[in-house]
CSV table of C-alpha atoms and ligand atoms in Angstrom, one decimal:
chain,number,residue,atom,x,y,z
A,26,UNK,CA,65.6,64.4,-25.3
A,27,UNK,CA,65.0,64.0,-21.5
A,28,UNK,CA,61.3,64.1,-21.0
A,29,UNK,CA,59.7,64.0,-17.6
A,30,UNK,CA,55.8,62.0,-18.0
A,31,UNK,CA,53.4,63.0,-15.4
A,32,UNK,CA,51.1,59.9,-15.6
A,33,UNK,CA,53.4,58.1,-17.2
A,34,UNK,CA,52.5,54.4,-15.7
A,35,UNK,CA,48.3,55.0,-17.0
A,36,UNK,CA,46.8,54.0,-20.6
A,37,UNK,CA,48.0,57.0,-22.6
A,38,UNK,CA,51.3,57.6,-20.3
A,39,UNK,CA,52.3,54.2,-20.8
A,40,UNK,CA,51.7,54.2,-24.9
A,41,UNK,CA,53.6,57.4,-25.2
A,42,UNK,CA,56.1,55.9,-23.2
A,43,UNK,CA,57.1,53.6,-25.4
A,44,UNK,CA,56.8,55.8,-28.9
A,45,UNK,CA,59.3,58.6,-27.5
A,46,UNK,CA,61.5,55.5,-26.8
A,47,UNK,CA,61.3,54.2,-30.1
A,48,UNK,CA,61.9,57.7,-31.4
A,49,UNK,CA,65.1,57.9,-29.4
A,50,UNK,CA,63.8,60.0,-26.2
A,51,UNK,CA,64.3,59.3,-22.3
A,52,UNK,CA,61.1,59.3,-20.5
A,53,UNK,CA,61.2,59.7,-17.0
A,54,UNK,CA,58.0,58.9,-15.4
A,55,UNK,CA,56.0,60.5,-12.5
A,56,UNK,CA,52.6,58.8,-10.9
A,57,UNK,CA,51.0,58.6,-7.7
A,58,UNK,CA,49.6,55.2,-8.8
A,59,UNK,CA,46.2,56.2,-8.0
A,60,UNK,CA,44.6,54.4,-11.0
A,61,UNK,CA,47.6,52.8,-12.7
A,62,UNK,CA,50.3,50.6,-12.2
A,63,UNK,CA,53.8,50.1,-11.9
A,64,UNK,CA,53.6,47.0,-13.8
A,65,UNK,CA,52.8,49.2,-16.7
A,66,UNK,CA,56.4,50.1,-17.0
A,67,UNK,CA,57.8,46.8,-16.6
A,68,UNK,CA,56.0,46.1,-19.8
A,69,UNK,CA,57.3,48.9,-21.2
A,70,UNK,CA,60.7,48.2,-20.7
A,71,UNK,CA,59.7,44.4,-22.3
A,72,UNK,CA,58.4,46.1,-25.3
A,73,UNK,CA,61.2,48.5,-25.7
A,74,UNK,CA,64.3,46.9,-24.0
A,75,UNK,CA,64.9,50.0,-21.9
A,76,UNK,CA,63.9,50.5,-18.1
A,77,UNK,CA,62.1,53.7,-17.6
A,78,UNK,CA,63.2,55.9,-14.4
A,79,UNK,CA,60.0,56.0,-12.1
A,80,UNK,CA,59.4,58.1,-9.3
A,81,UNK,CA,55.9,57.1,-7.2
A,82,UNK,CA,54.5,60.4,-5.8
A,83,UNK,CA,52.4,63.3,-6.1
A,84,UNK,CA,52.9,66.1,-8.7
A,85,UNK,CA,51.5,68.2,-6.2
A,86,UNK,CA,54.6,67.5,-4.3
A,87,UNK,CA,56.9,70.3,-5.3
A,88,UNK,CA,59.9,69.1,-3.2
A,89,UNK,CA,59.4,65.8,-4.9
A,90,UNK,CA,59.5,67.5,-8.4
A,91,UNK,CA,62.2,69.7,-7.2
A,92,UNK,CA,64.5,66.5,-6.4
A,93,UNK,CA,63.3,65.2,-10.1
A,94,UNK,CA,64.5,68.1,-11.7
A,95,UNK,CA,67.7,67.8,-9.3
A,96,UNK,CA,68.5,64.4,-10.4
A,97,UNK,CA,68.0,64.9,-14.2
A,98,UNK,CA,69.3,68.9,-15.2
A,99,UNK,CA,68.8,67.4,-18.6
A,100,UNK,CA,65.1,67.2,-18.9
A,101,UNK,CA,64.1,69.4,-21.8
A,102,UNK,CA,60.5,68.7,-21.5
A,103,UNK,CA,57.3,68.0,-19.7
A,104,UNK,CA,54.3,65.9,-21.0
A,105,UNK,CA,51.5,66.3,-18.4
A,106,UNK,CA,49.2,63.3,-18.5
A,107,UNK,CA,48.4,63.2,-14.6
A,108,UNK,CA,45.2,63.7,-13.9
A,109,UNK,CA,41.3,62.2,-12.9
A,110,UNK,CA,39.1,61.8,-15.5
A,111,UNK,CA,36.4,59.9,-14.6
A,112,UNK,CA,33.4,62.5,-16.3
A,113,UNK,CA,30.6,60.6,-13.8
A,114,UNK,CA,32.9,61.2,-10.7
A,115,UNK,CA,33.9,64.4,-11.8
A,116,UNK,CA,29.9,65.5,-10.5
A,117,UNK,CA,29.8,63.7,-7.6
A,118,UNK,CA,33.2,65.2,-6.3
A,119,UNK,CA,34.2,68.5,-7.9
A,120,UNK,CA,36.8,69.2,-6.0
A,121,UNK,CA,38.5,66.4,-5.5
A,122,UNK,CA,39.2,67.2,-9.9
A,123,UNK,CA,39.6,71.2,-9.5
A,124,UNK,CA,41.9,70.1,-6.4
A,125,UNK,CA,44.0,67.3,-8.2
A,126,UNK,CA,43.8,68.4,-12.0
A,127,UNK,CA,44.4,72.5,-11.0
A,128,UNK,CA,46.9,71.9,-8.8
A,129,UNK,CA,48.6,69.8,-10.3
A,130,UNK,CA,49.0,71.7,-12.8
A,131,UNK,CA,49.9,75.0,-11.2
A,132,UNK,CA,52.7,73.0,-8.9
A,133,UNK,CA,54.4,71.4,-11.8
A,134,UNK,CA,54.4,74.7,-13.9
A,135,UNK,CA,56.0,76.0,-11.0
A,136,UNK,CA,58.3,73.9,-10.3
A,137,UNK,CA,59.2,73.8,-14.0
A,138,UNK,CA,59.8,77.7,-14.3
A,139,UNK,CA,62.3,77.6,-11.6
A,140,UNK,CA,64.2,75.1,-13.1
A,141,UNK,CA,64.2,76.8,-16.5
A,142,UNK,CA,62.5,74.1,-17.7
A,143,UNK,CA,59.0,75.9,-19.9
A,144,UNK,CA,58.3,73.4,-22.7
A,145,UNK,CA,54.9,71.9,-21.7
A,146,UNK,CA,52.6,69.3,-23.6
A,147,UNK,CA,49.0,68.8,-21.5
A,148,UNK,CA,46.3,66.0,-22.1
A,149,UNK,CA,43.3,68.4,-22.9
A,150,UNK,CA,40.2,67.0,-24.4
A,151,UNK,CA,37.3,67.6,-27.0
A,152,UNK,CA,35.2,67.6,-23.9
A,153,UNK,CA,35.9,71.4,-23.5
A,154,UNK,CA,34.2,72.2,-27.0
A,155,UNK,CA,30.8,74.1,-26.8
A,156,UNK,CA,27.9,71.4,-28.0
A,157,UNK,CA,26.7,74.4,-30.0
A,158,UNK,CA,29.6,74.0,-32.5
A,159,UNK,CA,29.6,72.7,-35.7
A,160,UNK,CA,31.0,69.0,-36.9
A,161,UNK,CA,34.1,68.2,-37.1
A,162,UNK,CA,35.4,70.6,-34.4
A,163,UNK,CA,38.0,72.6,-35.5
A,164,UNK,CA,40.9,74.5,-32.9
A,165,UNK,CA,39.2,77.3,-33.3
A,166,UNK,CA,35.5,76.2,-32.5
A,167,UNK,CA,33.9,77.9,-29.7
A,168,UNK,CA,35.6,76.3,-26.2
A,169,UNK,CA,33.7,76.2,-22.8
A,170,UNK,CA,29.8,75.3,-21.5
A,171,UNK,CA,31.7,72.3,-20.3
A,172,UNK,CA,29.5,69.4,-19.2
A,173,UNK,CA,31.4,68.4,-16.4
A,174,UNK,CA,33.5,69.5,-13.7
A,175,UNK,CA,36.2,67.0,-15.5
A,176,UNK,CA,35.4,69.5,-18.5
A,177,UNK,CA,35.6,72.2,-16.6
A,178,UNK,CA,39.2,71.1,-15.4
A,179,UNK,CA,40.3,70.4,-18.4
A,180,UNK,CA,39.5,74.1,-19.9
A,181,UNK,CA,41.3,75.9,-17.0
A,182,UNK,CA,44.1,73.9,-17.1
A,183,UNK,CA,43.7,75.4,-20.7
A,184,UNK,CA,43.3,78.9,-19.4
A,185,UNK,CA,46.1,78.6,-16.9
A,186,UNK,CA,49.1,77.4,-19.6
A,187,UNK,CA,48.1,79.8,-22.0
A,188,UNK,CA,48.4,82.5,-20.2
A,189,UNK,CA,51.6,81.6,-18.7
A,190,UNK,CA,52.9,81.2,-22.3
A,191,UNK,CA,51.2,84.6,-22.2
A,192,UNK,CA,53.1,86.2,-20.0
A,193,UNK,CA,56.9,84.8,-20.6
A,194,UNK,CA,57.4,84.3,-24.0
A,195,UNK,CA,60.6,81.6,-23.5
A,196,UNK,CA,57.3,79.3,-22.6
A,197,UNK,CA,56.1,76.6,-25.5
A,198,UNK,CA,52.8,75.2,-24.2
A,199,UNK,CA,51.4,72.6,-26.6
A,200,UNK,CA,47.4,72.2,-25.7
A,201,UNK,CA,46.5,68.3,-27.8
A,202,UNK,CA,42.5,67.8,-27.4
A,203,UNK,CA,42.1,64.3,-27.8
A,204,UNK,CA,39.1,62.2,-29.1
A,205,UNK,CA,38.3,58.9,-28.0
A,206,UNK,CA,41.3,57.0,-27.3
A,207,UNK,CA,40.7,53.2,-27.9
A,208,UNK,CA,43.3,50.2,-28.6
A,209,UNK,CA,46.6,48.7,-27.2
A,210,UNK,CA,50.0,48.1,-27.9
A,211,UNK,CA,49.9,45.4,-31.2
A,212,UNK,CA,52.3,43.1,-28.3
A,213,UNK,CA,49.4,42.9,-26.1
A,214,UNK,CA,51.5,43.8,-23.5
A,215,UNK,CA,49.7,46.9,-22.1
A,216,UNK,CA,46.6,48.8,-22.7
A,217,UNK,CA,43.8,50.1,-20.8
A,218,UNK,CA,42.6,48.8,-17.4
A,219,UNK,CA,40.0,50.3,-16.1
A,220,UNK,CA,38.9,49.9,-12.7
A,221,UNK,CA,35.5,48.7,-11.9
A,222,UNK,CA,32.7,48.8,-14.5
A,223,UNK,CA,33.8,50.4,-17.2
A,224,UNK,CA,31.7,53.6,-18.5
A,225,UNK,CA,33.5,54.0,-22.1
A,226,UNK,CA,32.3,52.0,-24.9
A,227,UNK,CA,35.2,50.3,-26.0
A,228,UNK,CA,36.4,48.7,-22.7
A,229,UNK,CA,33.0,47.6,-21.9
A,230,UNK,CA,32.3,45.6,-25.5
A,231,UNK,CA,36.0,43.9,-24.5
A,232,UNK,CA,34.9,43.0,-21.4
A,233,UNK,CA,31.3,41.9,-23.0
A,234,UNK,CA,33.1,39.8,-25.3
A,235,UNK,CA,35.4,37.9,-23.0
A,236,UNK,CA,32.3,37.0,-20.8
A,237,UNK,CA,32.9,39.5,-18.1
A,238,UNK,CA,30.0,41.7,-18.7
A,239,UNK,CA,26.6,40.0,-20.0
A,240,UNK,CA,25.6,42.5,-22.7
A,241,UNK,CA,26.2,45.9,-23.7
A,242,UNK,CA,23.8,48.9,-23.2
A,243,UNK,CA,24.0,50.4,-26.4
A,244,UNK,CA,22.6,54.3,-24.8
A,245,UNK,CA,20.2,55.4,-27.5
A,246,UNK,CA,19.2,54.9,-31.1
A,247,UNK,CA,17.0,58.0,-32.0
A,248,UNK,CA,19.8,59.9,-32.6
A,249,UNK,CA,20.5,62.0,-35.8
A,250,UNK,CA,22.6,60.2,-37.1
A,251,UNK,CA,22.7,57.7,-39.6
A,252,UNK,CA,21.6,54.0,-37.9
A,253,UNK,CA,20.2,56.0,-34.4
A,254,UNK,CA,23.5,55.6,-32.3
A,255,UNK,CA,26.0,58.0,-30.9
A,256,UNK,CA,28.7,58.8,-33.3
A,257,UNK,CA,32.1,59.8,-32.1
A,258,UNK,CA,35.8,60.5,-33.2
A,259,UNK,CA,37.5,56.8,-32.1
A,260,UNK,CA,41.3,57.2,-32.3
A,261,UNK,CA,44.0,54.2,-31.8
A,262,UNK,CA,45.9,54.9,-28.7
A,263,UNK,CA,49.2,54.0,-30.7
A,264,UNK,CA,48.4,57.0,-33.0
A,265,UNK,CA,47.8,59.1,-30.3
A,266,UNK,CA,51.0,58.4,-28.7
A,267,UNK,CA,53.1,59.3,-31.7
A,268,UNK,CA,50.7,62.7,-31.7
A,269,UNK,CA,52.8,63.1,-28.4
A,270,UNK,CA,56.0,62.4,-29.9
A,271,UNK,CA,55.9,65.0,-33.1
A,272,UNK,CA,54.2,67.4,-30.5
A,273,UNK,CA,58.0,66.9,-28.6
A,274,UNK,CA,59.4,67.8,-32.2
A,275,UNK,CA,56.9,71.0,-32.3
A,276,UNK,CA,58.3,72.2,-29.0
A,277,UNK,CA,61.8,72.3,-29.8
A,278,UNK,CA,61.6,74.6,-32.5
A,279,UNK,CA,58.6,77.1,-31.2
A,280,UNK,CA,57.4,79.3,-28.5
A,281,UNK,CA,54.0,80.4,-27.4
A,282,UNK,CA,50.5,78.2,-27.2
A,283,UNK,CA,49.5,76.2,-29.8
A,284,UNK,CA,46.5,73.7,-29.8
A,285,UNK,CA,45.7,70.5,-31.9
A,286,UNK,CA,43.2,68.2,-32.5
A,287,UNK,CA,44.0,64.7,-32.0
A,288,UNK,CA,41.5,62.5,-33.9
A,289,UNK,CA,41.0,60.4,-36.9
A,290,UNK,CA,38.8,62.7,-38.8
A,291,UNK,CA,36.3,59.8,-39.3
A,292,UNK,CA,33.0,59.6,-37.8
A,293,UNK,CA,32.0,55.5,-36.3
A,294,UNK,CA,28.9,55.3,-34.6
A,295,UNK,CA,28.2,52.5,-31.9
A,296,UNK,CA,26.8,49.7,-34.2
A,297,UNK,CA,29.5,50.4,-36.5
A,298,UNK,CA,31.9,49.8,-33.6
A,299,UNK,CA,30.6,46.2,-32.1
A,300,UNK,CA,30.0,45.4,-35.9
A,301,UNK,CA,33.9,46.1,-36.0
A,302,UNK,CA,34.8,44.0,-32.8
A,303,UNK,CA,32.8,41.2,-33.9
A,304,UNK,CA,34.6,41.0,-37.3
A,305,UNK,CA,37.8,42.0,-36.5
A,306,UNK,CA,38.1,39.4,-33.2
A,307,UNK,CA,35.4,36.8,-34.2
A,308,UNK,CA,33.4,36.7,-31.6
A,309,UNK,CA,29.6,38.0,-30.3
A,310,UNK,CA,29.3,41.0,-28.9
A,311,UNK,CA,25.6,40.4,-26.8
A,312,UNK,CA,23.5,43.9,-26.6
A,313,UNK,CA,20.3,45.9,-26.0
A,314,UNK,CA,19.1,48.9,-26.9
A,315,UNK,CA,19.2,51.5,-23.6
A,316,UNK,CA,18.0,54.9,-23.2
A,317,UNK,CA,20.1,57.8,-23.9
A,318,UNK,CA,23.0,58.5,-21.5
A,319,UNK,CA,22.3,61.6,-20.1
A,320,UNK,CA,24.8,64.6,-21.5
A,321,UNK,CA,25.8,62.5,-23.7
A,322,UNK,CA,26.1,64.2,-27.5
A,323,UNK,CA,24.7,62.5,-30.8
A,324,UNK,CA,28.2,63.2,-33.1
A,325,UNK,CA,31.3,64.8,-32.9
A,326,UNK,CA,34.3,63.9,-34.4
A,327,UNK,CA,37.6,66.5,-35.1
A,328,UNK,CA,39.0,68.2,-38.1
A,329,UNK,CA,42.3,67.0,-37.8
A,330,UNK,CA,43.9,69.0,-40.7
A,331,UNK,CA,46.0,71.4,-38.7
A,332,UNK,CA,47.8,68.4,-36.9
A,333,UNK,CA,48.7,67.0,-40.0
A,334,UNK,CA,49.9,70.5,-41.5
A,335,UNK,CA,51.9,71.9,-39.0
A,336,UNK,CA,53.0,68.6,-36.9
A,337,UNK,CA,53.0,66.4,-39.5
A,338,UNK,CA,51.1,63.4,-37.9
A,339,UNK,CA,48.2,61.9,-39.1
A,340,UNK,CA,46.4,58.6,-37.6
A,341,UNK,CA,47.7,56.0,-39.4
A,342,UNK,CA,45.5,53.0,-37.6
A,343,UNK,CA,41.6,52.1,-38.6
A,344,UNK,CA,38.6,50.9,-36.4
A,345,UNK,CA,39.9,47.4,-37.1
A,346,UNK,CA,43.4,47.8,-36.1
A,347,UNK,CA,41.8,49.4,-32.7
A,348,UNK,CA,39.2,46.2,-32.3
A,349,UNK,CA,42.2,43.7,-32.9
A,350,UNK,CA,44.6,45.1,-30.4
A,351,UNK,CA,42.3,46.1,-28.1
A,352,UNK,CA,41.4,42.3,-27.7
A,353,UNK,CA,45.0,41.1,-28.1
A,354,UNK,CA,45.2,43.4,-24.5
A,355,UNK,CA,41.7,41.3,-23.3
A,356,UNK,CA,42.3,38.4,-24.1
A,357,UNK,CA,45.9,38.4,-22.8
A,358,UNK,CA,45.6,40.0,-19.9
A,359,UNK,CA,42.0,39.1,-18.6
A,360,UNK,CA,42.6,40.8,-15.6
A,361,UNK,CA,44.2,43.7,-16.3
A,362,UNK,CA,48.0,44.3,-14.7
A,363,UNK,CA,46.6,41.7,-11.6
A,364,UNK,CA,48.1,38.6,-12.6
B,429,NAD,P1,44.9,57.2,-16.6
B,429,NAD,O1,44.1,57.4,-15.4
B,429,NAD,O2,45.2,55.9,-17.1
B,429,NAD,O3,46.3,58.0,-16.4
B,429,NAD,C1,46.4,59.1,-15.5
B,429,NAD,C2,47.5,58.8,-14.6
B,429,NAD,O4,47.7,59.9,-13.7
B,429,NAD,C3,47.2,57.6,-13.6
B,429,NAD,O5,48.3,56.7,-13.7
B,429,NAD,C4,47.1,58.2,-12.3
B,429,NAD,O6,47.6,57.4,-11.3
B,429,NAD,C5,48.0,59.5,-12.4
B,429,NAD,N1,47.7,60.6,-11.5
B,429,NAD,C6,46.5,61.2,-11.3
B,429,NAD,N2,46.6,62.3,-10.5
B,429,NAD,C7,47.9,62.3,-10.1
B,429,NAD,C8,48.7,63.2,-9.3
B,429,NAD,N3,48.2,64.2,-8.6
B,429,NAD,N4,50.0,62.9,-9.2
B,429,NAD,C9,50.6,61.9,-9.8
B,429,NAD,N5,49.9,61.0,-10.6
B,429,NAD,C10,48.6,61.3,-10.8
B,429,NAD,O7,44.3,58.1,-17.7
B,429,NAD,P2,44.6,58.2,-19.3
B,429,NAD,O8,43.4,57.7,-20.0
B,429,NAD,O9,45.9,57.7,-19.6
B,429,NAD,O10,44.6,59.8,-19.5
B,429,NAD,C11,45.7,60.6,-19.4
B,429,NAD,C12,45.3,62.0,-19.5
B,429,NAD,O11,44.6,62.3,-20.7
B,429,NAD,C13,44.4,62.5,-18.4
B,429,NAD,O12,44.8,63.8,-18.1
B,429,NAD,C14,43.1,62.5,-19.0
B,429,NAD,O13,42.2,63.5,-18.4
B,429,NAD,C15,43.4,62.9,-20.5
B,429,NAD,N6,42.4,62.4,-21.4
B,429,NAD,C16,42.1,61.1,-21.5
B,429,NAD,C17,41.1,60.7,-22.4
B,429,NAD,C18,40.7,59.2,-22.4
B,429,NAD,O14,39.7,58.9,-23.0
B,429,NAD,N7,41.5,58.3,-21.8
B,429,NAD,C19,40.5,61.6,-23.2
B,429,NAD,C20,40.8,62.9,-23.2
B,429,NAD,C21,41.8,63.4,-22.3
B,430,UD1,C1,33.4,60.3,-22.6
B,430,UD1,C2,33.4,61.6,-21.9
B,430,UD1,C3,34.5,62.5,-22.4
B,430,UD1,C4,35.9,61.8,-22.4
B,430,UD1,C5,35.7,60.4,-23.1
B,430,UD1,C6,37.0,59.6,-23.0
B,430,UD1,C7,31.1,62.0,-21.2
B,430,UD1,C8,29.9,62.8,-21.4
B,430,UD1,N1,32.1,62.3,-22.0
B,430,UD1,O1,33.1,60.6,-24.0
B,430,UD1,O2,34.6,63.7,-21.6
B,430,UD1,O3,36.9,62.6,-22.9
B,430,UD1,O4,34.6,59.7,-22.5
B,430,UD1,O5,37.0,58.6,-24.0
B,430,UD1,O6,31.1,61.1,-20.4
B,430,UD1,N2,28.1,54.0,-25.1
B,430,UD1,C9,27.2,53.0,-25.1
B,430,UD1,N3,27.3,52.1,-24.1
B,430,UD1,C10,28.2,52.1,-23.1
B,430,UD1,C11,29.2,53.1,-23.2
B,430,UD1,C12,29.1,54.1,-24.2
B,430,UD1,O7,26.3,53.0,-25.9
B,430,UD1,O8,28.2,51.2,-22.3
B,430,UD1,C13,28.1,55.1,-26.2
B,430,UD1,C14,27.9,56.5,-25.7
B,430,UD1,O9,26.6,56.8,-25.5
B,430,UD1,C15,28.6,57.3,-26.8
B,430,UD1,C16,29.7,56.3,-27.3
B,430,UD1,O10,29.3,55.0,-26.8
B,430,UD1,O11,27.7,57.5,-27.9
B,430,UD1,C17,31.1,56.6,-26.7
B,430,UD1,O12,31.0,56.7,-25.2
B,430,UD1,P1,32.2,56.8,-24.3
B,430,UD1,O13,33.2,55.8,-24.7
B,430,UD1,O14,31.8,56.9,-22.9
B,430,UD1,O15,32.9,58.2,-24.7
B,430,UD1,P2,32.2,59.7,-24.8
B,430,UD1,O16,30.8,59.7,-24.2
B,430,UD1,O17,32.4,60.2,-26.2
């Protein structure tokens, strides 16, 4: 199938790229290249052997997505990556998200309904669970009390497909909540490069590792939980991707709004994760214990059981496999896409 990627030349975008090509898909990719780029597809098309179509511009363009939609009457599907997500920036400029992740959103639903085109997959996140909720979170846990106007975003854009999969029931909008995406391609060829200091953990023990960064704040170790440090759901980008691809295999063959969990299912606190690094890579990973990040929760990790029922996927790849690739990417690519 024809499948138009919003996002398509970032971390996730680029990863997903590559599994729907291996699964025989077309991906055609749209970015603004506003914290991505283009080399991302180049490596994709090394990886794969096959060049991905890619149109720079805006999703909030609608003529632009208009002349997409004109070029290929074949696309059967849409997965919607595009999008900020820094949580940190998210506060200091709210509406540069509402602005860019709403309308984004709205214009590329729009677009998509005139064309006949209403199969939808969005990049949603286990930010918009309540904190009140009990672990793992479930689909069905309590949404919303979002900590962040990135949160925030991420639950209207909820709001907003489900209930245009409300109100036309030829829509199919597949909402995937994803945990903490972590690793690279095995090839080493791309993976996440963030810009600036990283905030996320895994990034900045890479970066601590290969010298870049002197030592890693480890925020907090009074937590609840079993050695002190924040616990989370870390989940191999690779994994993730294929989520994407059975998600595509969901779509064809339902309508309405379905939700899913993307996660391992298997809790790994901070230690346990730069204990990991440093035995999966063999080398130090320097740190201190910090204060607590503020908003920052002790533990959560998902309940991933419906995925595997009704998609059929499972995460396949362990916290080593995401420590080994992850530093393959480093290593390799010390400086990210610049050469
Ligand atoms: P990313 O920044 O690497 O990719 C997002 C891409 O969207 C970038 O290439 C950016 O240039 C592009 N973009 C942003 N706004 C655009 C616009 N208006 N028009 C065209 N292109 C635009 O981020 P990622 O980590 O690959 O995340 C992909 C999606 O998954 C995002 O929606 C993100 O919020 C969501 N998500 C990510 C994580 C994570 O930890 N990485 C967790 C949960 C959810
Ligand atoms: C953060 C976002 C979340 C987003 C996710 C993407 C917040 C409150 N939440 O989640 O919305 O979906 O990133 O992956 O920002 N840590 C350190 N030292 C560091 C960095 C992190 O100790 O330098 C700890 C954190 O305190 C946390 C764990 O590592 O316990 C994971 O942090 P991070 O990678 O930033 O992800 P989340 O906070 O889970």
């Amino acid at each position: 199938m024809k499948v138009l990627v919003t996002g398509g030349t970032g971390y996730i975008g680029s990863h997903t790229c590559v599994e729907l090509i291996e699964a025989g898909h077309t991906p055609i990719v749209l970015d603004n290249l506003y914290n991505s780029s283009a080399e991302a597809l180049h490596r994709v098309a090394q990886i794969t052997g096959q060049e991905v179509p890619f149109y720079e511009g805006d999703v909030r363009d609608e003529a632009l997505l208009r002349q997409i939609f004109d070029a290929h009457r074949d696309i059967g599907c849409v997965i919607h990556f595009a999008g900020l997500k820094a949580v940190g920036e998210s506060v200091q400029k709210p509406l540069d998200y509402y602005e860019n992740n709403l309308s984004s959103t709205m214009a590329l639903c729009r677009v998509m309904g005139q064309y006949g085109v209403k199969k939808i997959i969005f990049s949603s996140s286990a930010t918009v669970y309540s904190a009140d909720n009990e672990i793992p979170y479930r689909e069905d846990s309590r949404i919303g009390g979002c900590t962040s106007p990135y949160g925030w975003s991420k639950f209207m854009c909820e709001q907003i497909l489900r209930d245009i999969a409300n109100a036309d029931p030829q829509w199919s909008v597949v909402l995937l909540r994803y945990f903490n995406p972590v690793g690279a391609h095995p090839s080493g060829l791309i993976g996440e490069d963030p810009r600036g200091i990283p905030n996320n953990l895994m990034p900045f023990i890479s970066q601590t590792a290969i010298g870049k960064r002197e030592v890693l704040s480890i925020f907090g170790n009074d937590y609840p939980t079993p050695d002190g440090t924040g616990v989370r759901d870390y989940i191999h980008v690779v994994d993730l991707a294929r989520g994407h691809v059975a998600a595509v295999d969901y779509l064809t063959a339902h309508t309405g709004e379905a939700v899913f969990n993307l996660g391992t299912g298997t809790p790994c606190s901070v230690l346990e994760m730069v204990h990991a690094f440093e035995k999966a890579n063999g080398v130090t990973v320097p740190y201190i214990f910090a204060p607590r990040r503020s908003g920052d929760l002790p533990a959560y990790y998902a309940d991933p059981a419906k995925s595997c029922e009704t998609l059929g996927w499972k995460a396949e790849l362990n916290v080593i496999d995401m420590c080994r690739d992850t530093w393959h990417w480093q290593s390799k690519n010390p400086n990210g896409y610049d050469a």
